[in-house]
Every structure is written in C-alpha cells, then in structure tokens.
mmCIF file of C-alpha atoms in Angstrom:
data_model
loop_
_atom_site.group_PDB
_atom_site.id
_atom_site.type_symbol
_atom_site.label_atom_id
_atom_site.label_comp_id
_atom_site.label_asym_id
_atom_site.label_seq_id
_atom_site.Cartn_x
_atom_site.Cartn_y
_atom_site.Cartn_z
ATOM 1 C CA MET P 1 -0.031 -0.588 0.137
ATOM 2 C CA ARG P 2 1.371 3.258 -0.882
ATOM 3 C CA ARG P 3 0.927 7.097 -2.655
ATOM 4 C CA GLY P 4 -1.714 7.618 0.192
ATOM 5 C CA THR P 5 -4.445 5.230 -2.233
ATOM 6 C CA PHE P 6 -6.274 2.726 -0.064
ATOM 7 C CA THR P 7 -7.859 0.725 -2.806
ATOM 8 C CA LEU P 8 -7.802 -3.287 -1.985
ATOM 9 C CA THR P 9 -5.475 -5.726 -3.721
ATOM 10 C CA VAL P 10 -5.854 -5.722 -7.191
ATOM 11 C CA VAL P 11 -4.458 -8.887 -8.724
ATOM 12 C CA ILE P 12 -2.331 -8.550 -11.217
ATOM 13 C CA LEU P 13 -2.812 -11.638 -13.497
ATOM 14 C CA PHE P 14 0.470 -11.821 -15.858
ATOM 15 C CA LEU P 15 2.644 -14.602 -17.834
ATOM 16 C CA LEU P 16 5.941 -15.068 -18.115
ATOM 17 C CA ALA P 17 7.953 -16.330 -21.357
ATOM 18 C CA ALA P 18 9.759 -19.936 -20.690
ATOM 19 C CA CYS P 19 13.650 -20.408 -21.590
ATOM 20 C CA ASN P 20 15.716 -22.497 -24.603
ATOM 21 C CA LYS P 21 13.680 -20.706 -27.077
ATOM 22 C CA THR P 22 10.803 -21.778 -27.061
ATOM 23 C CA THR P 23 7.957 -19.238 -27.107
ATOM 24 C CA THR P 24 5.547 -20.970 -24.742
ATOM 25 C CA VAL P 25 4.522 -19.094 -21.960
ATOM 26 C CA THR P 26 3.829 -20.568 -18.339
ATOM 27 C CA PRO P 27 3.633 -18.794 -15.160
ATOM 28 C CA ALA P 28 5.314 -17.214 -13.229
ATOM 29 C CA PRO P 29 8.212 -19.219 -11.389
ATOM 30 C CA ILE P 30 8.343 -19.527 -7.351
ATOM 31 C CA ILE P 31 11.575 -18.251 -6.040
ATOM 32 C CA ASP P 32 12.931 -17.210 -2.122
ATOM 33 C CA SER P 33 16.893 -16.223 -1.894
ATOM 34 C CA GLY P 34 17.583 -20.006 -0.649
ATOM 35 C CA THR P 35 17.123 -21.094 -4.156
ATOM 36 C CA ILE P 36 20.557 -19.841 -5.986
ATOM 37 C CA LYS P 37 19.719 -19.779 -9.112
ATOM 38 C CA GLN P 38 21.192 -18.440 -12.635
ATOM 39 C CA SER P 39 18.676 -15.976 -15.130
ATOM 40 C CA LEU P 40 17.742 -17.666 -18.021
ATOM 41 C CA ALA P 41 18.330 -14.210 -20.643
ATOM 42 C CA THR P 42 22.294 -14.200 -19.345
ATOM 43 C CA THR P 43 24.776 -16.937 -19.917
ATOM 44 C CA CYS P 44 27.037 -15.205 -16.997
ATOM 45 C CA ASN P 45 26.592 -17.510 -13.345
ATOM 46 C CA ALA P 46 24.826 -15.146 -11.193
ATOM 47 C CA THR P 47 23.807 -15.923 -7.658
ATOM 48 C CA LEU P 48 21.517 -14.169 -5.117
ATOM 49 C CA ALA P 49 25.186 -15.522 -2.879
ATOM 50 C CA ASP P 50 26.963 -12.705 -5.280
ATOM 51 C CA VAL P 51 25.102 -9.579 -2.444
ATOM 52 C CA ASP P 52 27.170 -10.499 0.387
ATOM 53 C CA THR P 53 30.289 -9.849 -0.709
ATOM 54 C CA MET P 54 29.153 -6.586 -2.321
ATOM 55 C CA GLN P 55 29.390 -2.857 -0.930
ATOM 56 C CA ILE P 56 25.669 -1.614 -1.007
ATOM 57 C CA PHE P 57 26.179 2.260 -1.283
ATOM 58 C CA PRO P 58 29.115 3.486 0.369
ATOM 59 C CA ALA P 59 30.148 2.497 4.056
ATOM 60 C CA ASN P 60 29.020 6.662 5.216
ATOM 61 C CA ASN P 61 25.962 5.825 3.192
ATOM 62 C CA SER P 62 22.688 6.877 5.642
ATOM 63 C CA TRP P 63 21.899 3.461 5.576
ATOM 64 C CA ASN P 64 25.062 1.988 6.179
ATOM 65 C CA ARG P 65 25.403 4.923 9.322
ATOM 66 C CA ASP P 66 25.720 3.773 13.226
ATOM 67 C CA ILE P 67 22.609 6.389 15.051
ATOM 68 C CA SER P 68 23.708 3.887 18.644
ATOM 69 C CA THR P 69 24.466 7.510 20.390
ATOM 70 C CA ALA P 70 22.932 9.993 18.118
ATOM 71 C CA VAL P 71 20.706 13.196 19.491
ATOM 72 C CA ILE P 72 17.278 11.839 20.201
ATOM 73 C CA GLN P 73 14.243 13.746 18.339
ATOM 74 C CA SER P 74 12.689 16.770 20.743
ATOM 75 C CA ASN P 75 9.567 14.911 20.596
ATOM 76 C CA SER P 76 10.190 11.111 20.736
ATOM 77 C CA ALA P 77 8.036 10.592 23.482
ATOM 78 C CA GLN P 78 5.069 11.682 21.679
ATOM 79 C CA ILE P 79 5.796 10.290 18.704
ATOM 80 C CA ILE P 80 6.272 6.676 19.971
ATOM 81 C CA ALA P 81 2.882 7.092 23.137
ATOM 82 C CA ARG P 82 0.811 7.426 19.420
ATOM 83 C CA ILE P 83 1.731 3.811 18.496
ATOM 84 C CA SER P 84 3.322 2.292 21.195
ATOM 85 C CA THR P 85 1.007 -1.051 21.518
ATOM 86 C CA SER P 86 1.779 -1.678 18.315
ATOM 87 C CA LYS P 87 3.957 -4.625 17.885
ATOM 88 C CA LEU P 88 7.265 -5.416 15.763
ATOM 89 C CA LYS P 89 6.551 -7.853 12.797
ATOM 90 C CA ALA P 90 8.740 -9.659 10.232
ATOM 91 C CA ASP P 91 6.409 -8.946 7.054
ATOM 92 C CA PHE P 92 8.999 -11.813 5.386
ATOM 93 C CA GLY P 93 9.829 -15.551 6.077
ATOM 94 C CA SER P 94 9.668 -19.683 4.539
ATOM 95 C CA GLY P 95 6.643 -21.206 3.102
ATOM 96 C CA LEU P 96 4.263 -19.511 0.931
ATOM 97 C CA TRP P 97 1.098 -16.580 2.007
ATOM 98 C CA LEU P 98 -1.375 -16.471 -0.674
ATOM 99 C CA GLY P 99 0.322 -18.706 -2.737
ATOM 100 C CA ALA P 100 3.068 -16.600 -2.838
ATOM 101 C CA PRO P 101 6.953 -16.097 -1.481
ATOM 102 C CA ILE P 102 6.223 -13.968 2.464
ATOM 103 C CA GLY P 103 8.750 -11.285 1.928
ATOM 104 C CA ILE P 104 10.367 -9.237 -0.862
ATOM 105 C CA PRO P 105 12.191 -11.126 -3.085
ATOM 106 C CA PHE P 106 15.566 -9.950 -5.375
ATOM 107 C CA ASP P 107 17.768 -11.040 -8.484
ATOM 108 C CA VAL P 108 21.300 -10.605 -9.102
ATOM 109 C CA VAL P 109 22.171 -10.709 -12.623
ATOM 110 C CA CYS P 110 26.037 -10.370 -14.366
ATOM 111 C CA GLY P 111 26.602 -6.864 -16.237
ATOM 112 C CA SER P 112 26.047 -8.228 -19.457
ATOM 113 C CA GLN P 113 22.465 -9.148 -18.716
ATOM 114 C CA PRO P 114 20.305 -7.567 -21.915
ATOM 115 C CA LYS P 115 18.731 -3.923 -20.625
ATOM 116 C CA VAL P 116 15.187 -4.077 -21.807
ATOM 117 C CA ALA P 117 12.467 -0.995 -22.165
ATOM 118 C CA VAL P 118 9.574 -0.215 -19.121
ATOM 119 C CA THR P 119 6.129 1.107 -19.667
ATOM 120 C CA PHE P 120 5.826 3.207 -17.235
ATOM 121 C CA ARG P 121 1.840 3.347 -17.280
ATOM 122 C CA ALA P 122 -1.137 3.383 -14.229
ATOM 123 C CA ASN P 123 -3.640 0.100 -13.623
ATOM 124 C CA ALA P 124 -6.178 -0.490 -11.140
ATOM 125 C CA TYR P 125 -3.855 -0.689 -8.396
ATOM 126 C CA ASP P 126 -2.554 2.480 -8.935
ATOM 127 C CA GLY P 127 -1.393 5.444 -11.355
ATOM 128 C CA ASN P 128 1.152 5.784 -13.376
ATOM 129 C CA TYR P 129 4.805 8.097 -11.675
ATOM 130 C CA GLY P 130 6.497 8.150 -14.677
ATOM 131 C CA SER P 131 6.983 11.530 -15.018
ATOM 132 C CA GLU P 132 9.320 10.587 -11.489
ATOM 133 C CA SER P 133 10.680 7.480 -12.391
ATOM 134 C CA ASP P 134 14.394 6.485 -14.274
ATOM 135 C CA LYS P 135 13.907 5.779 -18.021
ATOM 136 C CA GLY P 136 16.107 3.098 -18.097
ATOM 137 C CA PRO P 137 16.683 0.666 -20.087
ATOM 138 C CA TYR P 138 16.660 -1.856 -17.530
ATOM 139 C CA PRO P 139 18.671 -5.294 -17.411
ATOM 140 C CA ILE P 140 15.483 -7.316 -15.949
ATOM 141 C CA PRO P 141 15.151 -10.918 -17.262
ATOM 142 C CA LEU P 142 11.473 -12.487 -17.751
ATOM 143 C CA ASN P 143 12.075 -14.899 -15.085
ATOM 144 C CA ALA P 144 12.797 -12.210 -11.984
ATOM 145 C CA PRO P 145 10.105 -12.606 -9.497
ATOM 146 C CA ILE P 146 7.232 -10.685 -8.644
ATOM 147 C CA GLU P 147 7.157 -9.553 -5.175
ATOM 148 C CA GLY P 148 3.401 -11.485 -4.262
ATOM 149 C CA ASN P 149 3.549 -12.931 -7.634
ATOM 150 C CA GLY P 150 1.791 -10.013 -9.391
ATOM 151 C CA GLN P 151 -0.347 -9.932 -5.875
ATOM 152 C CA GLY P 152 -0.158 -5.950 -3.808
ATOM 153 C CA ASP P 153 2.802 -3.478 -3.985
ATOM 154 C CA SER P 154 4.363 -5.981 -6.681
ATOM 155 C CA HIS P 155 8.404 -4.788 -6.311
ATOM 156 C CA VAL P 156 10.469 -6.252 -8.652
ATOM 157 C CA ILE P 157 14.602 -6.415 -7.827
ATOM 158 C CA VAL P 158 17.126 -6.343 -9.909
ATOM 159 C CA ILE P 159 21.335 -6.213 -8.763
ATOM 160 C CA ASP P 160 23.736 -5.841 -11.562
ATOM 161 C CA LYS P 161 26.940 -6.853 -10.219
ATOM 162 C CA GLY P 162 29.067 -6.055 -13.034
ATOM 163 C CA ASN P 163 28.102 -2.788 -12.368
ATOM 164 C CA ASN P 164 27.481 -2.478 -9.425
ATOM 165 C CA GLU P 165 23.600 -0.707 -9.596
ATOM 166 C CA LEU P 166 20.406 -1.430 -8.098
ATOM 167 C CA TYR P 167 17.667 -1.267 -10.131
ATOM 168 C CA GLU P 168 13.634 -1.212 -8.591
ATOM 169 C CA LEU P 169 9.712 -1.579 -10.198
ATOM 170 C CA TYR P 170 6.980 -0.870 -8.244
ATOM 171 C CA ASN P 171 3.430 -2.007 -9.155
ATOM 172 C CA ALA P 172 4.986 -4.547 -11.740
ATOM 173 C CA SER P 173 3.873 -7.063 -14.819
ATOM 174 C CA ILE P 174 4.800 -8.298 -17.950
ATOM 175 C CA SER P 175 1.983 -7.950 -20.828
ATOM 176 C CA ASN P 176 3.331 -8.896 -24.397
ATOM 177 C CA GLY P 177 6.603 -10.696 -23.158
ATOM 178 C CA GLN P 178 7.589 -6.418 -21.620
ATOM 179 C CA TRP P 179 7.803 -5.255 -18.247
ATOM 180 C CA GLN P 180 5.499 -2.366 -17.230
ATOM 181 C CA ALA P 181 4.933 -0.907 -13.868
ATOM 182 C CA SER P 182 3.829 1.976 -12.171
ATOM 183 C CA SER P 183 7.710 3.496 -10.544
ATOM 184 C CA GLY P 184 10.761 2.805 -11.594
ATOM 185 C CA ALA P 185 13.921 3.379 -10.231
ATOM 186 C CA ILE P 186 17.896 2.873 -11.274
ATOM 187 C CA TRP P 187 20.946 3.395 -8.161
ATOM 188 C CA SER P 188 24.852 3.279 -8.237
ATOM 189 C CA LEU P 189 25.810 1.214 -5.299
ATOM 190 C CA LYS P 190 28.749 3.095 -5.071
ATOM 191 C CA SER P 191 26.575 6.563 -5.012
ATOM 192 C CA ASN P 192 24.826 8.562 -2.061
ATOM 193 C CA LYS P 193 23.337 9.999 -5.304
ATOM 194 C CA LEU P 194 19.870 10.503 -3.982
ATOM 195 C CA ARG P 195 16.469 10.939 -6.080
ATOM 196 C CA PRO P 196 15.460 14.436 -6.927
ATOM 197 C CA LEU P 197 13.411 16.518 -4.402
ATOM 198 C CA GLY P 198 10.174 15.178 -4.707
ATOM 199 C CA TRP P 199 10.532 12.060 -6.568
ATOM 200 C CA THR P 200 9.476 9.090 -5.414
ATOM 201 C CA SER P 201 11.154 5.467 -6.860
ATOM 202 C CA ALA P 202 9.964 1.520 -6.171
ATOM 203 C CA ASP P 203 8.932 2.982 -2.731
ATOM 204 C CA ALA P 204 6.172 5.519 -1.748
ATOM 205 C CA ALA P 205 9.372 7.461 0.173
ATOM 206 C CA GLY P 206 11.558 7.853 -2.719
ATOM 207 C CA LEU P 207 14.045 5.512 -0.848
ATOM 208 C CA PRO P 208 15.779 2.358 -2.518
ATOM 209 C CA ILE P 209 14.563 -0.780 -1.258
ATOM 210 C CA PHE P 210 16.824 -3.811 -1.297
ATOM 211 C CA PRO P 211 19.425 -1.929 1.576
ATOM 212 C CA GLY P 212 16.679 -2.055 3.843
ATOM 213 C CA LEU P 213 15.953 -5.504 3.409
ATOM 214 C CA VAL P 214 16.117 -8.042 5.882
ATOM 215 C CA ARG P 215 18.814 -11.553 4.202
ATOM 216 C CA TYR P 216 19.022 -14.471 5.767
ATOM 217 C CA ASP P 217 22.279 -14.814 4.959
ATOM 218 C CA GLU P 218 23.528 -12.116 6.513
ATOM 219 C CA VAL P 219 21.534 -13.366 10.023
ATOM 220 C CA LEU P 220 23.162 -16.377 9.253
ATOM 221 C CA LYS P 221 27.033 -14.614 10.009
ATOM 222 C CA GLY P 222 25.527 -12.986 12.410
ATOM 223 C CA VAL P 223 25.488 -9.317 11.378
ATOM 224 C CA ILE P 224 23.299 -6.855 10.003
ATOM 225 C CA LYS P 225 24.904 -3.885 9.210
ATOM 226 C CA HIS P 226 22.514 -1.707 6.964
ATOM 227 C CA ALA P 227 19.258 0.246 8.787
ATOM 228 C CA ILE P 228 16.056 -2.016 7.779
ATOM 229 C CA ARG P 229 12.779 -0.582 5.935
ATOM 230 C CA PHE P 230 9.355 -0.582 7.956
ATOM 231 C CA THR P 231 6.053 0.693 7.265
ATOM 232 C CA LEU P 232 3.405 2.948 10.012
ATOM 233 C CA SER P 233 -0.343 3.806 8.935
ATOM 234 C CA SER P 234 -1.556 6.645 6.912
ATOM 235 C CA ALA P 235 -3.125 7.819 10.450
ATOM 236 C CA ASN P 236 0.738 7.755 11.841
ATOM 237 C CA VAL P 237 3.050 9.045 8.676
ATOM 238 C CA ARG P 238 3.249 12.792 8.749
ATOM 239 C CA PRO P 239 2.760 13.845 5.132
ATOM 240 C CA THR P 240 6.031 15.403 4.192
ATOM 241 C CA TYR P 241 9.756 13.231 4.251
ATOM 242 C CA VAL P 242 12.657 14.228 5.824
ATOM 243 C CA TYR P 243 16.334 13.165 4.368
ATOM 244 C CA PRO P 244 17.465 11.171 2.869
ATOM 245 C CA ALA P 245 13.616 10.537 2.027
ATOM 246 C CA ARG P 246 12.643 12.333 -1.130
ATOM 247 C CA HIS P 247 8.501 11.836 -1.653
ATOM 248 C CA LYS P 248 5.524 12.346 0.519
ATOM 249 C CA VAL P 249 2.343 10.758 0.182
ATOM 250 C CA ASN P 250 -1.182 12.486 1.478
ATOM 251 C CA SER P 251 -1.280 10.780 4.996
ATOM 252 C CA THR P 252 -2.868 11.769 7.505
ATOM 253 C CA GLY P 253 -0.844 11.600 10.430
ATOM 254 C CA GLY P 254 -0.106 15.114 12.515
ATOM 255 C CA VAL P 255 3.011 17.099 14.182
ATOM 256 C CA ASN P 256 3.539 14.021 16.244
ATOM 257 C CA SER P 257 3.474 11.576 13.859
ATOM 258 C CA LEU P 258 6.990 10.275 12.141
ATOM 259 C CA PRO P 259 7.744 11.781 8.875
ATOM 260 C CA PHE P 260 9.085 9.827 5.596
ATOM 261 C CA GLY P 261 12.918 9.365 6.056
ATOM 262 C CA ALA P 262 13.047 9.347 9.902
ATOM 263 C CA LYS P 263 14.709 6.534 11.768
ATOM 264 C CA MET P 264 13.864 4.662 15.244
ATOM 265 C CA ARG P 265 16.033 2.509 17.524
ATOM 266 C CA LEU P 266 15.496 -0.317 19.880
ATOM 267 C CA LYS P 267 16.366 1.312 23.412
ATOM 268 C CA ALA P 268 20.112 0.013 24.201
ATOM 269 C CA SER P 269 18.324 -1.136 27.566
ATOM 270 C CA PHE P 270 16.229 -3.353 25.690
ATOM 271 C CA ASN P 271 16.968 -7.199 26.883
ATOM 272 C CA ILE P 272 17.105 -9.394 23.810
ATOM 273 C CA SER P 273 19.251 -12.021 25.360
ATOM 274 C CA GLY P 274 16.430 -14.186 25.544
ATOM 275 C CA TYR P 275 15.082 -14.468 22.227
ATOM 276 C CA PRO P 276 16.877 -16.964 20.210
ATOM 277 C CA PRO P 277 20.456 -16.347 17.962
ATOM 278 C CA HIS P 278 18.843 -15.189 14.738
ATOM 279 C CA VAL P 279 16.414 -13.233 16.458
ATOM 280 C CA ARG P 280 18.892 -10.844 18.281
ATOM 281 C CA VAL P 281 20.757 -10.413 15.354
ATOM 282 C CA ILE P 282 18.271 -8.562 13.524
ATOM 283 C CA LEU P 283 17.112 -7.086 17.224
ATOM 284 C CA THR P 284 20.993 -5.859 17.460
ATOM 285 C CA ALA P 285 20.799 -4.516 13.981
ATOM 286 C CA MET P 286 17.803 -2.157 15.281
ATOM 287 C CA LYS P 287 20.009 -0.927 18.338
ATOM 288 C CA LYS P 288 23.237 0.066 15.981
ATOM 289 C CA TYR P 289 21.669 1.201 12.541
ATOM 290 C CA GLY P 290 17.963 1.533 13.609
ATOM 291 C CA ILE P 291 14.285 1.195 10.864
ATOM 292 C CA ILE P 292 13.871 3.839 8.518
ATOM 293 C CA LEU P 293 10.165 4.605 7.579
ATOM 294 C CA ALA P 294 9.908 4.255 3.969
ATOM 295 C CA ASP P 295 6.219 3.202 3.230
ATOM 296 C CA ILE P 296 2.740 3.605 4.336
ATOM 297 C CA GLY P 297 1.629 0.055 5.957
ATOM 298 C CA THR P 298 0.778 -1.843 8.920
ATOM 299 C CA ASN P 299 2.174 -0.257 12.029
ATOM 300 C CA MET P 300 5.722 -1.688 13.131
ATOM 301 C CA TYR P 301 6.196 -4.393 9.874
ATOM 302 C CA PHE P 302 9.929 -4.837 8.737
ATOM 303 C CA SER P 303 10.605 -5.651 5.337
ATOM 304 C CA GLY P 304 12.774 -8.809 4.589
ATOM 305 C CA VAL P 305 13.765 -11.703 2.183
ATOM 306 C CA PRO P 306 11.609 -14.650 1.288
ATOM 307 C CA ASP P 307 14.335 -17.911 2.537
ATOM 308 C CA SER P 308 13.251 -21.505 2.602
ATOM 309 C CA ARG P 309 15.525 -21.509 5.760
ATOM 310 C CA TRP P 310 13.544 -18.631 7.789
ATOM 311 C CA ASN P 311 11.879 -20.160 10.948
ATOM 312 C CA ASN P 312 8.784 -18.595 11.108
ATOM 313 C CA ASP P 313 8.004 -19.908 14.791
ATOM 314 C CA GLU P 314 11.387 -17.766 15.962
ATOM 315 C CA LEU P 315 10.043 -15.065 13.628
ATOM 316 C CA GLN P 316 6.588 -14.443 15.349
ATOM 317 C CA LYS P 317 8.612 -14.105 18.988
ATOM 318 C CA ILE P 318 9.842 -10.885 17.856
ATOM 319 C CA GLY P 319 6.115 -9.853 18.537
ATOM 320 C CA THR P 320 6.387 -9.079 21.706
ATOM 321 C CA VAL P 321 8.625 -6.338 21.390
ATOM 322 C CA THR P 322 6.267 -2.991 20.588
ATOM 323 C CA ALA P 323 6.865 0.621 19.616
ATOM 324 C CA ALA P 324 7.609 1.559 23.249
ATOM 325 C CA ASP P 325 10.529 -0.432 23.498
ATOM 326 C CA PHE P 326 12.558 2.300 20.753
ATOM 327 C CA GLU P 327 12.739 5.980 20.591
ATOM 328 C CA VAL P 328 13.076 8.234 16.933
ATOM 329 C CA VAL P 329 16.639 9.870 16.544
ATOM 330 C CA LYS P 330 16.896 13.461 15.377
ATOM 331 C CA TYR P 331 15.928 14.630 12.091
ATOM 332 C CA ASN P 332 15.412 17.954 12.245
#
C-alpha cells in the first residue's frame, strides 16, 4: 500500500516467457533466496549469494550509519505514544502466504544482462509515476521474481553485480513479453546520490528498497550492517519527508507523527538475551542502525527477503517487542 491510496489489492495476472528459445508461456516461478539460480536470459553465473560480497552503497551512506549514540528527537516520546502498543512484525519468512513467497524477493544478474525498456503506466492498483521514474533501460530478465507473484505492491528488484547498480520497479507486471510498472528507479551502489527532490521511487518515500531488507544469509553470518525498512499506517505518518527520503504521500498523521525517512532505534536498555540467536541479530541491528520509515502499511511491519531457511516460529517471537521499546532519532 502506498502513494496515499488504500484501494483493495487487485490481482495482476501475468505470464512469463519460458526459457530455451521456446515461445511457450508459463506462470511466474516461485523463487526464494534459499535457491541459487541463474537468470535465464544471460549465460553468466549470477547468484543471490553474490550480494554478500558487494558493498551496498558507501560506508558513510545513511543506510549504513551507526545511530546507536545519535541524539533523540525532541518529540520522540509524543511520536512513540501514538503507536506504543504496535507490535514489531517480520513481514517475511519461509513458505507461502496466499500462494506467494513471504517477503520482497530480488534477483542478481551479470553486467552482460540484456537491458530492456519498461513501460510506465497506470492500472487498477495505482497510477503512473513515469514522470518521476528513471527511463532505463533496465537489465531485468523476464523470469525475475515479482513480489507477491503479482499481488499487491508487486516490487521487482534486480542487482547488476558487474556494474554495481540496483534496479527497482513498483506495481510491475509483464504484458506481451515486456515489463510494465507504475514507477522505476536506478541506483549506483557506489554513490550516495539521492532521487531528485519530490520524486518517488519503487518505494513511496523515494528510497531504495533493497538496502533495507533483512536477508537470511546476513543473519546467518551473525550481523546486519544497515538500517531496516519498515511501515506505519497513514494515520501515523506525517505528510512530509526528511533526509534521505525524497517523497511524501497524502498521509493523515499530525505534527507528532513520523515523516518518511525518519529513523527509530531499539533502546539500548532493551534486553534481547532471551530471544533466539537469529532474532538477536535482527534486534541488535535495530539498536545500532535502526529502522527507517519508507512506506504506508501496517504499523511496525519490517521488511525482508523470503527464504526457505527462515524459522517462522522464531520470527514470530519478535512480536513481543513493541514501538514503546523504541526511540526516535533526531531528524531536524
């Protein structure tokens, strides 16, 4: 849910071209990050694990900044009071929900991946933000996974490992063998460059999505080194944005609500010792790098990549953490 629109999810039916020089069309494959796969449209060996050796934006980028000792926002207590009982929720996991992997998937391609045009359009789910989109072309193979298998926000995320670039689409689908979307954004992973002021991206706040996702492989290694993307309902989002966000929506929150781009951190005093090891890794990152408000959605839902290795029962234990256990980091 985004752009201030609260229309019920419309299922976008789409077909993907199959591989091996055939014109047969098949349903979108169900792919999670526990599956190492090769993109059908390229001959190189690009795997999802490749991102673990990549620098995702410079070390001094806002996503990678340690905020554990940053000053607290002057009205932090008032902001938190509005959402204090909202429970933290991992909006990702293993298995399927409504027939689709749980979370936001991504794909990795080589620098030789053919680039294709993307048509920006409106549909029954949302409008056309082509005027605020990077025109491309985009190195997105036809078999790239679509969030929700085409239901809901339908994000598509592709990382070009050869050129260190990130490509993201929102409300994406395939029609007649061509990608379509409501908006798209291209990011250099070597740069701190932001979107133009007022521009959206594949996320409502005009932020990249990928650097804020929790991935199983980084949790397995024992450390997350970046802020984590999360959502709040419209009533709790102030209709403005702060650095590094670039875009706002027609949300309904007042002065004591959080703007897009603002960060909260789990209080240093919060005791995480009783949580499972993988959950402790996530909560530790929330203390050091925080969570960043990127979109309209359910209060305190944070984002990650679907993976067959997640233990959903462990992830559910995060629900004992509430917004009252957080504080807002200074943003103005």
